[in-house]
CSV table of N, CA, C and O in Angstrom, one decimal:
chain,number,residue,atom,x,y,z
A,1,GLN,N,-5.1,-13.3,41.6
A,1,GLN,CA,-6.1,-13.3,40.6
A,1,GLN,C,-6.2,-11.9,40.0
A,1,GLN,O,-6.0,-10.9,40.7
A,2,VAL,N,-6.4,-11.9,38.7
A,2,VAL,CA,-6.6,-10.6,38.0
A,2,VAL,C,-8.0,-10.7,37.2
A,2,VAL,O,-8.3,-11.7,36.6
A,3,GLN,N,-8.7,-9.6,37.4
A,3,GLN,CA,-10.0,-9.5,36.7
A,3,GLN,C,-9.8,-8.5,35.6
A,3,GLN,O,-9.3,-7.4,35.8
A,4,LEU,N,-10.4,-8.8,34.4
A,4,LEU,CA,-10.3,-7.9,33.2
A,4,LEU,C,-11.7,-7.6,32.7
A,4,LEU,O,-12.4,-8.6,32.4
A,5,VAL,N,-12.0,-6.4,32.5
A,5,VAL,CA,-13.3,-6.0,32.0
A,5,VAL,C,-13.1,-5.1,30.7
A,5,VAL,O,-12.5,-4.0,30.8
A,6,GLU,N,-13.6,-5.6,29.6
A,6,GLU,CA,-13.4,-4.9,28.3
A,6,GLU,C,-14.6,-4.1,28.0
A,6,GLU,O,-15.7,-4.3,28.4
A,7,SER,N,-14.4,-3.1,27.1
A,7,SER,CA,-15.4,-2.3,26.6
A,7,SER,C,-15.0,-1.7,25.3
A,7,SER,O,-13.8,-1.6,25.0
A,8,GLY,N,-16.0,-1.3,24.5
A,8,GLY,CA,-15.6,-0.5,23.2
A,8,GLY,C,-15.8,-1.3,21.9
A,8,GLY,O,-15.6,-0.7,20.9
A,9,GLY,N,-16.2,-2.5,21.9
A,9,GLY,CA,-16.5,-3.2,20.7
A,9,GLY,C,-17.7,-2.6,19.9
A,9,GLY,O,-18.4,-1.7,20.4
A,10,GLY,N,-17.9,-3.2,18.7
A,10,GLY,CA,-19.1,-2.7,18.0
A,10,GLY,C,-19.0,-3.0,16.5
A,10,GLY,O,-18.1,-3.8,16.1
A,11,LEU,N,-19.9,-2.4,15.8
A,11,LEU,CA,-20.0,-2.5,14.3
A,11,LEU,C,-19.5,-1.3,13.7
A,11,LEU,O,-19.9,-0.2,14.1
A,12,VAL,N,-18.6,-1.4,12.7
A,12,VAL,CA,-18.0,-0.3,12.0
A,12,VAL,C,-17.8,-0.6,10.5
A,12,VAL,O,-17.7,-1.8,10.2
A,13,GLN,N,-17.9,0.4,9.7
A,13,GLN,CA,-17.7,0.1,8.3
A,13,GLN,C,-16.2,0.0,8.0
A,13,GLN,O,-15.3,0.6,8.7
A,14,SER,N,-15.8,-0.6,6.9
A,14,SER,CA,-14.5,-0.7,6.5
A,14,SER,C,-13.8,0.6,6.3
A,14,SER,O,-14.4,1.6,5.8
A,15,GLY,N,-12.6,0.8,6.9
A,15,GLY,CA,-11.9,2.1,6.9
A,15,GLY,C,-12.2,2.9,8.2
A,15,GLY,O,-11.6,3.9,8.4
A,16,GLY,N,-13.1,2.4,9.0
A,16,GLY,CA,-13.5,3.1,10.2
A,16,GLY,C,-12.5,2.8,11.3
A,16,GLY,O,-11.5,2.1,11.2
A,17,SER,N,-12.9,3.4,12.5
A,17,SER,CA,-12.0,3.2,13.7
A,17,SER,C,-12.8,2.8,14.9
A,17,SER,O,-14.0,3.2,15.0
A,18,LEU,N,-12.2,2.2,15.8
A,18,LEU,CA,-12.8,1.8,17.1
A,18,LEU,C,-11.6,1.8,18.1
A,18,LEU,O,-10.5,1.7,17.8
A,19,ARG,N,-12.0,2.0,19.4
A,19,ARG,CA,-11.1,1.9,20.5
A,19,ARG,C,-11.6,0.9,21.5
A,19,ARG,O,-12.7,1.1,22.0
A,20,LEU,N,-10.8,0.0,21.9
A,20,LEU,CA,-11.1,-1.0,22.9
A,20,LEU,C,-10.4,-0.6,24.2
A,20,LEU,O,-9.3,-0.1,24.1
A,21,SER,N,-11.1,-0.8,25.3
A,21,SER,CA,-10.5,-0.5,26.6
A,21,SER,C,-10.6,-1.8,27.5
A,21,SER,O,-11.5,-2.5,27.3
A,22,CYS,N,-9.7,-1.9,28.4
A,22,CYS,CA,-9.7,-3.1,29.3
A,22,CYS,C,-9.2,-2.6,30.6
A,22,CYS,O,-8.0,-2.2,30.7
A,23,ALA,N,-10.0,-2.7,31.6
A,23,ALA,CA,-9.6,-2.3,33.0
A,23,ALA,C,-9.3,-3.5,33.8
A,23,ALA,O,-10.1,-4.5,33.9
A,24,ALA,N,-8.1,-3.5,34.4
A,24,ALA,CA,-7.6,-4.7,35.2
A,24,ALA,C,-7.7,-4.3,36.6
A,24,ALA,O,-7.5,-3.2,37.1
A,25,SER,N,-8.1,-5.3,37.4
A,25,SER,CA,-8.2,-5.2,38.9
A,25,SER,C,-7.7,-6.5,39.5
A,25,SER,O,-7.6,-7.5,38.9
A,26,GLY,N,-7.4,-6.4,40.8
A,26,GLY,CA,-6.9,-7.5,41.5
A,26,GLY,C,-5.4,-7.5,41.7
A,26,GLY,O,-4.9,-6.4,42.0
A,27,SER,N,-4.8,-8.6,41.6
A,27,SER,CA,-3.3,-8.7,41.9
A,27,SER,C,-2.5,-8.3,40.7
A,27,SER,O,-2.0,-9.2,40.0
A,28,ILE,N,-2.4,-7.0,40.5
A,28,ILE,CA,-1.6,-6.5,39.3
A,28,ILE,C,-0.1,-6.3,39.8
A,28,ILE,O,0.2,-5.3,40.4
A,29,PHE,N,0.7,-7.3,39.6
A,29,PHE,CA,2.1,-7.3,40.1
A,29,PHE,C,2.9,-6.5,39.2
A,29,PHE,O,2.6,-6.3,38.0
A,30,SER,N,4.0,-6.0,39.7
A,30,SER,CA,5.0,-5.3,38.8
A,30,SER,C,5.5,-6.3,37.8
A,30,SER,O,5.7,-7.5,38.1
A,31,GLY,N,5.6,-5.9,36.6
A,31,GLY,CA,6.0,-6.7,35.5
A,31,GLY,C,4.9,-7.4,34.7
A,31,GLY,O,5.2,-8.1,33.7
A,32,THR,N,3.7,-7.0,35.0
A,32,THR,CA,2.6,-7.6,34.3
A,32,THR,C,2.5,-7.0,32.9
A,32,THR,O,2.5,-5.8,32.7
A,33,ALA,N,2.4,-7.9,31.9
A,33,ALA,CA,2.3,-7.5,30.5
A,33,ALA,C,0.8,-7.5,30.2
A,33,ALA,O,0.1,-8.4,30.6
A,34,LEU,N,0.3,-6.6,29.4
A,34,LEU,CA,-1.1,-6.6,28.9
A,34,LEU,C,-1.1,-6.7,27.4
A,34,LEU,O,-0.2,-6.2,26.7
A,35,GLY,N,-2.2,-7.3,26.9
A,35,GLY,CA,-2.3,-7.4,25.5
A,35,GLY,C,-3.7,-7.7,25.0
A,35,GLY,O,-4.6,-7.8,25.8
A,36,TRP,N,-3.8,-7.7,23.7
A,36,TRP,CA,-5.0,-8.0,23.0
A,36,TRP,C,-4.8,-9.2,22.1
A,36,TRP,O,-3.9,-9.2,21.3
A,37,TYR,N,-5.8,-10.2,22.2
A,37,TYR,CA,-5.8,-11.3,21.3
A,37,TYR,C,-7.2,-11.2,20.5
A,37,TYR,O,-8.1,-10.5,21.0
A,38,ARG,N,-7.3,-11.9,19.4
A,38,ARG,CA,-8.6,-12.0,18.8
A,38,ARG,C,-8.8,-13.4,18.2
A,38,ARG,O,-7.8,-14.1,17.9
A,39,GLN,N,-10.1,-13.7,18.1
A,39,GLN,CA,-10.4,-15.0,17.6
A,39,GLN,C,-11.6,-14.8,16.6
A,39,GLN,O,-12.7,-14.4,17.0
A,40,ALA,N,-11.3,-15.1,15.3
A,40,ALA,CA,-12.4,-15.0,14.3
A,40,ALA,C,-13.1,-16.4,14.3
A,40,ALA,O,-12.6,-17.4,14.8
A,41,ALA,N,-14.3,-16.4,13.7
A,41,ALA,CA,-15.1,-17.6,13.7
A,41,ALA,C,-14.3,-18.7,12.9
A,41,ALA,O,-13.8,-18.5,11.8
A,42,GLY,N,-14.2,-19.9,13.6
A,42,GLY,CA,-13.5,-21.0,13.0
A,42,GLY,C,-12.0,-20.9,13.0
A,42,GLY,O,-11.3,-21.8,12.4
A,43,ALA,N,-11.5,-19.9,13.6
A,43,ALA,CA,-10.0,-19.7,13.7
A,43,ALA,C,-9.5,-19.8,15.1
A,43,ALA,O,-10.2,-19.8,16.0
A,44,GLN,N,-8.2,-20.0,15.2
A,44,GLN,CA,-7.5,-20.0,16.5
A,44,GLN,C,-7.3,-18.6,17.0
A,44,GLN,O,-7.3,-17.6,16.3
A,45,ARG,N,-7.3,-18.5,18.3
A,45,ARG,CA,-7.0,-17.2,18.9
A,45,ARG,C,-5.6,-16.8,18.6
A,45,ARG,O,-4.6,-17.6,18.6
A,46,GLU,N,-5.4,-15.5,18.2
A,46,GLU,CA,-4.1,-15.0,17.8
A,46,GLU,C,-3.8,-13.7,18.6
A,46,GLU,O,-4.7,-12.9,18.9
A,47,LEU,N,-2.5,-13.5,18.8
A,47,LEU,CA,-2.0,-12.3,19.4
A,47,LEU,C,-2.2,-11.1,18.4
A,47,LEU,O,-1.8,-11.2,17.3
A,48,VAL,N,-2.7,-10.0,18.9
A,48,VAL,CA,-2.9,-8.8,18.1
A,48,VAL,C,-1.8,-7.8,18.5
A,48,VAL,O,-1.0,-7.3,17.6
A,49,ALA,N,-1.7,-7.5,19.7
A,49,ALA,CA,-0.7,-6.6,20.2
A,49,ALA,C,-0.5,-6.8,21.7
A,49,ALA,O,-1.3,-7.3,22.4
A,50,ARG,N,0.7,-6.4,22.2
A,50,ARG,CA,1.1,-6.6,23.5
A,50,ARG,C,2.0,-5.5,24.0
A,50,ARG,O,2.7,-4.9,23.2
A,51,ILE,N,1.9,-5.1,25.3
A,51,ILE,CA,2.7,-4.0,25.8
A,51,ILE,C,3.1,-4.4,27.2
A,51,ILE,O,2.4,-4.9,28.0
A,52,THR,N,4.4,-4.2,27.4
A,52,THR,CA,5.0,-4.4,28.8
A,52,THR,C,4.7,-3.3,29.7
A,52,THR,O,4.3,-2.2,29.3
A,53,GLU,N,5.0,-3.5,31.0
A,53,GLU,CA,4.8,-2.4,31.9
A,53,GLU,C,5.7,-1.2,31.6
A,53,GLU,O,5.3,-0.1,31.8
A,54,GLY,N,6.8,-1.4,31.0
A,54,GLY,CA,7.7,-0.4,30.6
A,54,GLY,C,7.4,0.3,29.3
A,54,GLY,O,8.0,1.3,28.9
A,55,GLY,N,6.4,-0.2,28.6
A,55,GLY,CA,5.9,0.4,27.4
A,55,GLY,C,6.4,-0.2,26.1
A,55,GLY,O,6.1,0.3,25.0
A,56,THR,N,7.1,-1.3,26.2
A,56,THR,CA,7.6,-2.0,24.9
A,56,THR,C,6.4,-2.7,24.3
A,56,THR,O,5.7,-3.4,25.0
A,57,THR,N,6.3,-2.5,23.0
A,57,THR,CA,5.1,-3.0,22.3
A,57,THR,C,5.5,-4.0,21.2
A,57,THR,O,6.7,-3.9,20.6
A,58,ASN,N,4.6,-4.9,20.8
A,58,ASN,CA,4.8,-5.7,19.6
A,58,ASN,C,3.4,-6.0,19.1
A,58,ASN,O,2.4,-6.0,19.8
A,59,TYR,N,3.4,-6.1,17.7
A,59,TYR,CA,2.1,-6.2,17.0
A,59,TYR,C,2.3,-7.4,16.0
A,59,TYR,O,3.3,-7.7,15.5
A,60,THR,N,1.1,-8.0,15.7
A,60,THR,CA,1.1,-9.0,14.6
A,60,THR,C,1.2,-8.2,13.3
A,60,THR,O,0.8,-7.0,13.2
A,61,ASP,N,1.8,-8.8,12.3
A,61,ASP,CA,2.2,-8.1,11.1
A,61,ASP,C,0.9,-7.4,10.4
A,61,ASP,O,1.0,-6.3,9.9
A,62,SER,N,-0.2,-8.1,10.5
A,62,SER,CA,-1.4,-7.7,9.8
A,62,SER,C,-2.0,-6.4,10.3
A,62,SER,O,-2.8,-5.7,9.6
A,63,VAL,N,-1.6,-6.0,11.5
A,63,VAL,CA,-2.2,-4.7,12.1
A,63,VAL,C,-1.2,-3.6,12.2
A,63,VAL,O,-1.5,-2.5,12.7
A,64,LYS,N,0.1,-3.9,11.9
A,64,LYS,CA,1.1,-2.9,12.1
A,64,LYS,C,0.8,-1.6,11.2
A,64,LYS,O,0.4,-1.8,10.0
A,65,GLY,N,0.9,-0.5,11.8
A,65,GLY,CA,0.6,0.8,11.1
A,65,GLY,C,-0.9,1.1,11.2
A,65,GLY,O,-1.3,2.3,10.8
A,66,ARG,N,-1.7,0.2,11.7
A,66,ARG,CA,-3.2,0.5,11.8
A,66,ARG,C,-3.7,0.5,13.2
A,66,ARG,O,-4.6,1.3,13.6
A,67,PHE,N,-3.1,-0.4,14.0
A,67,PHE,CA,-3.5,-0.5,15.4
A,67,PHE,C,-2.4,0.1,16.4
A,67,PHE,O,-1.2,0.0,16.1
A,68,THR,N,-2.9,0.6,17.5
A,68,THR,CA,-1.9,1.2,18.5
A,68,THR,C,-2.4,0.7,19.8
A,68,THR,O,-3.5,1.0,20.3
A,69,ILE,N,-1.5,0.0,20.6
A,69,ILE,CA,-1.8,-0.4,21.9
A,69,ILE,C,-1.1,0.6,22.9
A,69,ILE,O,0.0,1.1,22.6
A,70,SER,N,-1.8,0.9,24.0
A,70,SER,CA,-1.2,1.8,25.0
A,70,SER,C,-1.7,1.4,26.3
A,70,SER,O,-2.7,0.6,26.4
A,71,ARG,N,-1.1,1.8,27.4
A,71,ARG,CA,-1.6,1.5,28.7
A,71,ARG,C,-1.4,2.6,29.7
A,71,ARG,O,-0.5,3.4,29.5
A,72,ASP,N,-2.2,2.7,30.7
A,72,ASP,CA,-2.2,3.7,31.7
A,72,ASP,C,-1.9,2.9,33.0
A,72,ASP,O,-2.8,2.3,33.5
A,73,ASN,N,-0.7,2.9,33.5
A,73,ASN,CA,-0.3,2.0,34.6
A,73,ASN,C,-1.0,2.5,35.9
A,73,ASN,O,-1.3,1.7,36.8
A,74,ALA,N,-1.3,3.8,36.0
A,74,ALA,CA,-1.9,4.3,37.2
A,74,ALA,C,-3.4,3.8,37.3
A,74,ALA,O,-3.9,3.7,38.4
A,75,LYS,N,-4.0,3.6,36.1
A,75,LYS,CA,-5.4,3.1,36.1
A,75,LYS,C,-5.5,1.6,35.8
A,75,LYS,O,-6.6,1.1,35.7
A,76,ASN,N,-4.3,1.0,35.6
A,76,ASN,CA,-4.3,-0.4,35.3
A,76,ASN,C,-5.2,-0.7,34.1
A,76,ASN,O,-6.1,-1.6,34.1
A,77,THR,N,-5.1,0.1,33.1
A,77,THR,CA,-6.0,0.0,31.9
A,77,THR,C,-5.1,-0.1,30.6
A,77,THR,O,-4.1,0.6,30.5
A,78,VAL,N,-5.6,-0.9,29.7
A,78,VAL,CA,-4.9,-1.0,28.4
A,78,VAL,C,-5.9,-0.7,27.3
A,78,VAL,O,-7.1,-1.0,27.5
A,79,TYR,N,-5.4,-0.1,26.3
A,79,TYR,CA,-6.3,0.4,25.2
A,79,TYR,C,-5.8,-0.2,23.9
A,79,TYR,O,-4.6,-0.4,23.7
A,80,LEU,N,-6.7,-0.3,22.9
A,80,LEU,CA,-6.3,-0.7,21.6
A,80,LEU,C,-7.1,0.2,20.6
A,80,LEU,O,-8.3,0.1,20.5
A,81,ARG,N,-6.3,1.1,20.0
A,81,ARG,CA,-6.9,2.0,19.0
A,81,ARG,C,-6.7,1.3,17.7
A,81,ARG,O,-5.6,0.9,17.3
A,82,MET,N,-7.9,1.1,17.0
A,82,MET,CA,-7.9,0.4,15.7
A,82,MET,C,-8.4,1.4,14.6
A,82,MET,O,-9.5,1.8,14.7
A,83,ASP,N,-7.5,1.7,13.7
A,83,ASP,CA,-7.8,2.6,12.6
A,83,ASP,C,-7.8,1.8,11.3
A,83,ASP,O,-7.1,0.7,11.2
A,84,ASN,N,-8.4,2.3,10.2
A,84,ASN,CA,-8.4,1.7,8.9
A,84,ASN,C,-8.8,0.3,9.0
A,84,ASN,O,-8.2,-0.6,8.5
A,85,LEU,N,-9.9,0.0,9.7
A,85,LEU,CA,-10.3,-1.4,9.9
A,85,LEU,C,-10.8,-2.0,8.7
A,85,LEU,O,-11.3,-1.4,7.7
A,86,LYS,N,-10.5,-3.3,8.6
A,86,LYS,CA,-10.8,-4.1,7.4
A,86,LYS,C,-11.8,-5.3,7.8
A,86,LYS,O,-11.8,-5.7,9.0
A,87,PRO,N,-12.5,-5.8,6.9
A,87,PRO,CA,-13.4,-6.9,7.2
A,87,PRO,C,-12.7,-8.1,7.9
A,87,PRO,O,-13.3,-8.7,8.7
A,88,GLU,N,-11.5,-8.3,7.5
A,88,GLU,CA,-10.7,-9.4,8.1
A,88,GLU,C,-10.3,-9.2,9.5
A,88,GLU,O,-9.8,-10.1,10.2
A,89,ASP,N,-10.6,-8.0,10.0
A,89,ASP,CA,-10.3,-7.7,11.5
A,89,ASP,C,-11.5,-8.1,12.3
A,89,ASP,O,-11.5,-8.1,13.5
A,90,THR,N,-12.6,-8.5,11.7
A,90,THR,CA,-13.8,-9.0,12.4
A,90,THR,C,-13.4,-10.2,13.3
A,90,THR,O,-12.9,-11.2,12.8
A,91,ALA,N,-13.7,-10.1,14.6
A,91,ALA,CA,-13.4,-11.2,15.5
A,91,ALA,C,-13.9,-10.8,16.9
A,91,ALA,O,-14.3,-9.6,17.1
A,92,VAL,N,-13.8,-11.7,17.8
A,92,VAL,CA,-13.9,-11.4,19.2
A,92,VAL,C,-12.5,-11.0,19.8
A,92,VAL,O,-11.6,-11.8,19.6
A,93,TYR,N,-12.4,-9.9,20.4
A,93,TYR,CA,-11.2,-9.4,20.9
A,93,TYR,C,-11.1,-9.6,22.4
A,93,TYR,O,-12.0,-9.2,23.1
A,94,TYR,N,-10.0,-10.3,22.8
A,94,TYR,CA,-9.9,-10.6,24.3
A,94,TYR,C,-8.7,-9.8,24.9
A,94,TYR,O,-7.6,-9.8,24.3
A,95,CYS,N,-8.9,-9.3,26.0
A,95,CYS,CA,-7.9,-8.6,26.8
A,95,CYS,C,-7.1,-9.7,27.5
A,95,CYS,O,-7.7,-10.7,28.0
A,96,ASN,N,-5.8,-9.6,27.7
A,96,ASN,CA,-5.0,-10.6,28.3
A,96,ASN,C,-4.0,-9.9,29.3
A,96,ASN,O,-3.5,-8.8,29.0
A,97,ALA,N,-3.9,-10.5,30.5
A,97,ALA,CA,-2.8,-10.0,31.4
A,97,ALA,C,-1.9,-11.2,31.6
A,97,ALA,O,-2.4,-12.4,31.9
A,98,GLN,N,-0.6,-11.0,31.5
A,98,GLN,CA,0.4,-12.1,31.7
A,98,GLN,C,1.3,-11.7,32.8
A,98,GLN,O,1.9,-10.7,32.8
A,99,GLN,N,1.5,-12.7,33.7
A,99,GLN,CA,2.4,-12.5,34.9
A,99,GLN,C,3.3,-13.7,35.0
A,99,GLN,O,2.9,-14.8,34.5
A,100,TRP,N,4.4,-13.5,35.7
A,100,TRP,CA,5.3,-14.6,36.0
A,100,TRP,C,5.5,-14.7,37.5
A,100,TRP,O,5.9,-13.7,38.1
A,101,ILE,N,5.1,-15.8,38.1
A,101,ILE,CA,5.3,-15.9,39.6
A,101,ILE,C,6.1,-17.2,39.8
A,101,ILE,O,5.7,-18.3,39.4
A,102,LEU,N,7.3,-17.0,40.4
A,102,LEU,CA,8.2,-18.1,40.7
A,102,LEU,C,8.5,-18.9,39.4
A,102,LEU,O,8.5,-20.2,39.5
A,103,GLY,N,8.6,-18.2,38.3
A,103,GLY,CA,9.0,-18.9,37.1
A,103,GLY,C,7.8,-19.5,36.4
A,103,GLY,O,8.0,-20.1,35.3
A,104,THR,N,6.6,-19.3,36.9
A,104,THR,CA,5.4,-19.9,36.3
A,104,THR,C,4.6,-18.8,35.6
A,104,THR,O,4.4,-17.7,36.2
A,105,GLU,N,4.3,-19.0,34.3
A,105,GLU,CA,3.5,-18.0,33.5
A,105,GLU,C,2.0,-18.2,33.8
A,105,GLU,O,1.5,-19.3,33.7
A,106,LEU,N,1.4,-17.1,34.2
A,106,LEU,CA,0.0,-17.0,34.4
A,106,LEU,C,-0.7,-16.1,33.4
A,106,LEU,O,-0.2,-15.0,33.2
A,107,ASN,N,-1.8,-16.6,32.8
A,107,ASN,CA,-2.5,-15.8,31.9
A,107,ASN,C,-4.0,-15.6,32.4
A,107,ASN,O,-4.6,-16.6,32.8
A,108,TYR,N,-4.5,-14.3,32.3
A,108,TYR,CA,-5.8,-14.0,32.6
A,108,TYR,C,-6.5,-13.4,31.4
A,108,TYR,O,-5.9,-12.7,30.6
A,109,TRP,N,-7.8,-13.6,31.3
A,109,TRP,CA,-8.5,-13.2,30.1
A,109,TRP,C,-9.8,-12.4,30.4
A,109,TRP,O,-10.5,-12.7,31.4
A,110,GLY,N,-10.1,-11.5,29.6
A,110,GLY,CA,-11.4,-10.8,29.7
A,110,GLY,C,-12.5,-11.6,29.0
A,110,GLY,O,-12.2,-12.7,28.5
A,111,GLN,N,-13.7,-11.1,29.1
A,111,GLN,CA,-14.8,-11.8,28.6
A,111,GLN,C,-15.0,-11.8,27.1
A,111,GLN,O,-15.7,-12.5,26.5
A,112,GLY,N,-14.3,-10.8,26.4
A,112,GLY,CA,-14.3,-10.7,25.0
A,112,GLY,C,-15.2,-9.6,24.5
A,112,GLY,O,-16.2,-9.3,25.1
A,113,ALA,N,-14.8,-8.9,23.5
A,113,ALA,CA,-15.6,-7.8,22.9
A,113,ALA,C,-15.7,-8.1,21.4
A,113,ALA,O,-14.7,-8.2,20.7
A,114,GLN,N,-16.9,-8.1,20.9
A,114,GLN,CA,-17.1,-8.4,19.4
A,114,GLN,C,-16.8,-7.1,18.6
A,114,GLN,O,-17.3,-6.0,18.9
A,115,VAL,N,-16.0,-7.3,17.6
A,115,VAL,CA,-15.7,-6.2,16.6
A,115,VAL,C,-16.1,-6.8,15.3
A,115,VAL,O,-15.6,-7.8,14.8
A,116,THR,N,-17.0,-6.1,14.6
A,116,THR,CA,-17.5,-6.5,13.3
A,116,THR,C,-17.2,-5.3,12.3
A,116,THR,O,-17.7,-4.2,12.6
A,117,VAL,N,-16.5,-5.6,11.2
A,117,VAL,CA,-16.2,-4.6,10.2
A,117,VAL,C,-16.9,-5.0,8.9
A,117,VAL,O,-16.7,-6.1,8.4
A,118,SER,N,-17.8,-4.2,8.5
A,118,SER,CA,-18.6,-4.4,7.3
A,118,SER,C,-17.9,-3.9,6.1
A,118,SER,O,-17.3,-2.8,6.1
A,119,SER,N,-18.1,-4.5,5.0
A,119,SER,CA,-17.4,-4.1,3.7
A,119,SER,C,-18.3,-3.1,3.0
A,119,SER,O,-19.4,-2.9,3.3
């Protein structure tokens, strides 16, 4: 089991910045990927950014050049730096840990952090 605790959400004006943090604890196996998803009201949850243990990253197109994901493996913590925020970035942001055990994919989720961007 993996437990994820997020922090850092809030209200910011358009063009502003926020940083989300997510501390992971429990069974953090080698190869665990960490990421951030978001879910806006009335929409499906979508991948925002993901980072492997080795540091390979991928981003959804709408945040490329504005958001930066990073991780500290020693602290089992993943961060999401969000710059030049737009009202369409408003959503609940969820931390995700993804593991593969005997060929089975396991996903763990944080409780969610509200990010609201005002115009």
